Amino acid sequence: EKNALIYSRLDYIFVESLGNNGHSIIFFREKDGWSGICGKFDFKSIDNFRDIIKEHYGDSLMAKEYLLLADLVEVRIERNKQV
């Protein structure tokens, strides 16, 4: 069960058309951190997202695309803490 804490646009990040299947991915803030949904995968944290991507896509270019997104999300989260 997810307990999203979405009060403003700073509390979620939505990305569309990623990977070969054009997945939509949403990262959202919860009381204990950030989690989200990517296609058929639910993830509990950004590190968990990275682990799932590495497990399913290995060292492929698709994995690199998703992992770059994880880096971008972390930067955005840090930047939003300053707002």
mmCIF file with all atom_site columns, C-alpha atoms in Angstrom:
data_model
loop_
_atom_site.group_PDB
_atom_site.id
_atom_site.type_symbol
_atom_site.label_atom_id
_atom_site.label_alt_id
_atom_site.label_comp_id
_atom_site.label_asym_id
_atom_site.label_entity_id
_atom_site.label_seq_id
_atom_site.pdbx_PDB_ins_code
_atom_site.Cartn_x
_atom_site.Cartn_y
_atom_site.Cartn_z
_atom_site.occupancy
_atom_site.B_iso_or_equiv
_atom_site.pdbx_formal_charge
_atom_site.auth_seq_id
_atom_site.auth_comp_id
_atom_site.auth_asym_id
_atom_site.auth_atom_id
_atom_site.pdbx_PDB_model_num
ATOM 1  C CA . GLU A 1 1  ? 0.000  0.000  0.000   1.00 0.00 ? 1  GLU A CA 1
ATOM 2  C CA . LYS A 1 2  ? 1.338  3.393  -1.004  1.00 0.00 ? 2  LYS A CA 1
ATOM 3  C CA . ASN A 1 3  ? 0.766  6.506  1.101   1.00 0.00 ? 3  ASN A CA 1
ATOM 4  C CA . ALA A 1 4  ? 1.604  9.331  -1.255  1.00 0.00 ? 4  ALA A CA 1
ATOM 5  C CA . LEU A 1 5  ? 2.003  12.815 0.213   1.00 0.00 ? 5  LEU A CA 1
ATOM 6  C CA . ILE A 1 6  ? 1.208  15.038 -2.742  1.00 0.00 ? 6  ILE A CA 1
ATOM 7  C CA . TYR A 1 7  ? 0.520  18.621 -1.812  1.00 0.00 ? 7  TYR A CA 1
ATOM 8  C CA . SER A 1 8  ? 2.101  20.377 -4.785  1.00 0.00 ? 8  SER A CA 1
ATOM 9  C CA . ARG A 1 9  ? 3.922  19.756 -8.064  1.00 0.00 ? 9  ARG A CA 1
ATOM 10 C CA . LEU A 1 10 ? 7.157  19.441 -6.075  1.00 0.00 ? 10 LEU A CA 1
ATOM 11 C CA . ASP A 1 11 ? 5.894  16.162 -4.571  1.00 0.00 ? 11 ASP A CA 1
ATOM 12 C CA . TYR A 1 12 ? 5.903  14.071 -7.740  1.00 0.00 ? 12 TYR A CA 1
ATOM 13 C CA . ILE A 1 13 ? 7.859  13.604 -10.944 1.00 0.00 ? 13 ILE A CA 1
ATOM 14 C CA . PHE A 1 14 ? 6.140  12.156 -14.018 1.00 0.00 ? 14 PHE A CA 1
ATOM 15 C CA . VAL A 1 15 ? 8.078  11.014 -17.090 1.00 0.00 ? 15 VAL A CA 1
ATOM 16 C CA . GLU A 1 16 ? 6.478  9.685  -20.255 1.00 0.00 ? 16 GLU A CA 1
ATOM 17 C CA . SER A 1 17 ? 7.711  7.605  -23.203 1.00 0.00 ? 17 SER A CA 1
ATOM 18 C CA . LEU A 1 18 ? 10.848 6.071  -21.729 1.00 0.00 ? 18 LEU A CA 1
ATOM 19 C CA . GLY A 1 19 ? 12.437 2.846  -22.906 1.00 0.00 ? 19 GLY A CA 1
ATOM 20 C CA . ASN A 1 20 ? 11.398 0.640  -25.826 1.00 0.00 ? 20 ASN A CA 1
ATOM 21 C CA . ASN A 1 21 ? 7.809  0.312  -24.632 1.00 0.00 ? 21 ASN A CA 1
ATOM 22 C CA . GLY A 1 22 ? 7.236  4.015  -24.006 1.00 0.00 ? 22 GLY A CA 1
ATOM 23 C CA . HIS A 1 23 ? 6.696  3.489  -20.282 1.00 0.00 ? 23 HIS A CA 1
ATOM 24 C CA . SER A 1 24 ? 5.303  6.182  -18.082 1.00 0.00 ? 24 SER A CA 1
ATOM 25 C CA . ILE A 1 25 ? 7.078  6.498  -14.758 1.00 0.00 ? 25 ILE A CA 1
ATOM 26 C CA . ILE A 1 26 ? 5.946  8.368  -11.679 1.00 0.00 ? 26 ILE A CA 1
ATOM 27 C CA . PHE A 1 27 ? 8.077  9.056  -8.645  1.00 0.00 ? 27 PHE A CA 1
ATOM 28 C CA . PHE A 1 28 ? 6.170  10.424 -5.662  1.00 0.00 ? 28 PHE A CA 1
ATOM 29 C CA . ARG A 1 29 ? 6.892  11.539 -2.141  1.00 0.00 ? 29 ARG A CA 1
ATOM 30 C CA . GLU A 1 30 ? 5.784  9.449  0.802   1.00 0.00 ? 30 GLU A CA 1
ATOM 31 C CA . LYS A 1 31 ? 6.289  10.084 4.497   1.00 0.00 ? 31 LYS A CA 1
ATOM 32 C CA . ASP A 1 32 ? 9.460  7.913  4.528   1.00 0.00 ? 32 ASP A CA 1
ATOM 33 C CA . GLY A 1 33 ? 10.969 9.046  1.223   1.00 0.00 ? 33 GLY A CA 1
ATOM 34 C CA . TRP A 1 34 ? 10.246 8.602  -2.456  1.00 0.00 ? 34 TRP A CA 1
ATOM 35 C CA . SER A 1 35 ? 8.813  5.605  -4.302  1.00 0.00 ? 35 SER A CA 1
ATOM 36 C CA . GLY A 1 36 ? 6.939  5.044  -7.525  1.00 0.00 ? 36 GLY A CA 1
ATOM 37 C CA . ILE A 1 37 ? 5.669  2.985  -10.411 1.00 0.00 ? 37 ILE A CA 1
ATOM 38 C CA . CYS A 1 38 ? 7.325  2.147  -13.723 1.00 0.00 ? 38 CYS A CA 1
ATOM 39 C CA . GLY A 1 39 ? 5.331  -0.008 -16.130 1.00 0.00 ? 39 GLY A CA 1
ATOM 40 C CA . LYS A 1 40 ? 4.789  -3.276 -14.276 1.00 0.00 ? 40 LYS A CA 1
ATOM 41 C CA . PHE A 1 41 ? 7.286  -2.446 -11.497 1.00 0.00 ? 41 PHE A CA 1
ATOM 42 C CA . ASP A 1 42 ? 6.498  -0.842 -8.140  1.00 0.00 ? 42 ASP A CA 1
ATOM 43 C CA . PHE A 1 43 ? 9.571  0.436  -6.358  1.00 0.00 ? 43 PHE A CA 1
ATOM 44 C CA . LYS A 1 44 ? 10.054 1.478  -2.743  1.00 0.00 ? 44 LYS A CA 1
ATOM 45 C CA . SER A 1 45 ? 12.937 3.911  -3.222  1.00 0.00 ? 45 SER A CA 1
ATOM 46 C CA . ILE A 1 46 ? 15.183 5.315  -5.914  1.00 0.00 ? 46 ILE A CA 1
ATOM 47 C CA . ASP A 1 47 ? 17.869 2.773  -4.958  1.00 0.00 ? 47 ASP A CA 1
ATOM 48 C CA . ASN A 1 48 ? 15.279 -0.007 -5.288  1.00 0.00 ? 48 ASN A CA 1
ATOM 49 C CA . PHE A 1 49 ? 14.358 1.398  -8.727  1.00 0.00 ? 49 PHE A CA 1
ATOM 50 C CA . ARG A 1 50 ? 18.042 1.196  -9.739  1.00 0.00 ? 50 ARG A CA 1
ATOM 51 C CA . ASP A 1 51 ? 18.286 -2.404 -8.504  1.00 0.00 ? 51 ASP A CA 1
ATOM 52 C CA . ILE A 1 52 ? 15.174 -3.438 -10.454 1.00 0.00 ? 52 ILE A CA 1
ATOM 53 C CA . ILE A 1 53 ? 16.451 -1.779 -13.638 1.00 0.00 ? 53 ILE A CA 1
ATOM 54 C CA . LYS A 1 54 ? 19.905 -3.410 -13.347 1.00 0.00 ? 54 LYS A CA 1
ATOM 55 C CA . GLU A 1 55 ? 18.307 -6.807 -12.690 1.00 0.00 ? 55 GLU A CA 1
ATOM 56 C CA . HIS A 1 56 ? 16.017 -6.594 -15.726 1.00 0.00 ? 56 HIS A CA 1
ATOM 57 C CA . TYR A 1 57 ? 18.140 -4.684 -18.251 1.00 0.00 ? 57 TYR A CA 1
ATOM 58 C CA . GLY A 1 58 ? 21.731 -5.370 -17.193 1.00 0.00 ? 58 GLY A CA 1
ATOM 59 C CA . ASP A 1 59 ? 24.247 -2.987 -18.786 1.00 0.00 ? 59 ASP A CA 1
ATOM 60 C CA . SER A 1 60 ? 22.148 -2.159 -21.843 1.00 0.00 ? 60 SER A CA 1
ATOM 61 C CA . LEU A 1 61 ? 21.502 1.307  -23.243 1.00 0.00 ? 61 LEU A CA 1
ATOM 62 C CA . MET A 1 62 ? 17.928 1.028  -21.986 1.00 0.00 ? 62 MET A CA 1
ATOM 63 C CA . ALA A 1 63 ? 19.258 0.471  -18.464 1.00 0.00 ? 63 ALA A CA 1
ATOM 64 C CA . LYS A 1 64 ? 21.495 3.517  -18.872 1.00 0.00 ? 64 LYS A CA 1
ATOM 65 C CA . GLU A 1 65 ? 18.460 5.609  -19.864 1.00 0.00 ? 65 GLU A CA 1
ATOM 66 C CA . TYR A 1 66 ? 16.509 4.572  -16.763 1.00 0.00 ? 66 TYR A CA 1
ATOM 67 C CA . LEU A 1 67 ? 19.531 4.994  -14.469 1.00 0.00 ? 67 LEU A CA 1
ATOM 68 C CA . LEU A 1 68 ? 20.117 8.522  -15.797 1.00 0.00 ? 68 LEU A CA 1
ATOM 69 C CA . LEU A 1 69 ? 16.505 9.254  -14.914 1.00 0.00 ? 69 LEU A CA 1
ATOM 70 C CA . ALA A 1 70 ? 17.165 8.071  -11.343 1.00 0.00 ? 70 ALA A CA 1
ATOM 71 C CA . ASP A 1 71 ? 20.103 10.494 -11.138 1.00 0.00 ? 71 ASP A CA 1
ATOM 72 C CA . LEU A 1 72 ? 17.933 13.321 -12.462 1.00 0.00 ? 72 LEU A CA 1
ATOM 73 C CA . VAL A 1 73 ? 15.195 12.559 -9.928  1.00 0.00 ? 73 VAL A CA 1
ATOM 74 C CA . GLU A 1 74 ? 17.699 12.663 -7.060  1.00 0.00 ? 74 GLU A CA 1
ATOM 75 C CA . VAL A 1 75 ? 18.975 16.059 -8.214  1.00 0.00 ? 75 VAL A CA 1
ATOM 76 C CA . ARG A 1 76 ? 15.417 17.351 -8.468  1.00 0.00 ? 76 ARG A CA 1
ATOM 77 C CA . ILE A 1 77 ? 14.575 16.101 -4.969  1.00 0.00 ? 77 ILE A CA 1
ATOM 78 C CA . GLU A 1 78 ? 17.640 17.844 -3.520  1.00 0.00 ? 78 GLU A CA 1
ATOM 79 C CA . ARG A 1 79 ? 16.860 21.057 -5.392  1.00 0.00 ? 79 ARG A CA 1
ATOM 80 C CA . ASN A 1 80 ? 13.248 20.978 -4.168  1.00 0.00 ? 80 ASN A CA 1
ATOM 81 C CA . LYS A 1 81 ? 14.458 20.787 -0.557  1.00 0.00 ? 81 LYS A CA 1
ATOM 82 C CA . GLN A 1 82 ? 15.903 24.268 -1.085  1.00 0.00 ? 82 GLN A CA 1
ATOM 83 C CA . VAL A 1 83 ? 12.565 25.725 -2.222  1.00 0.00 ? 83 VAL A CA 1
#
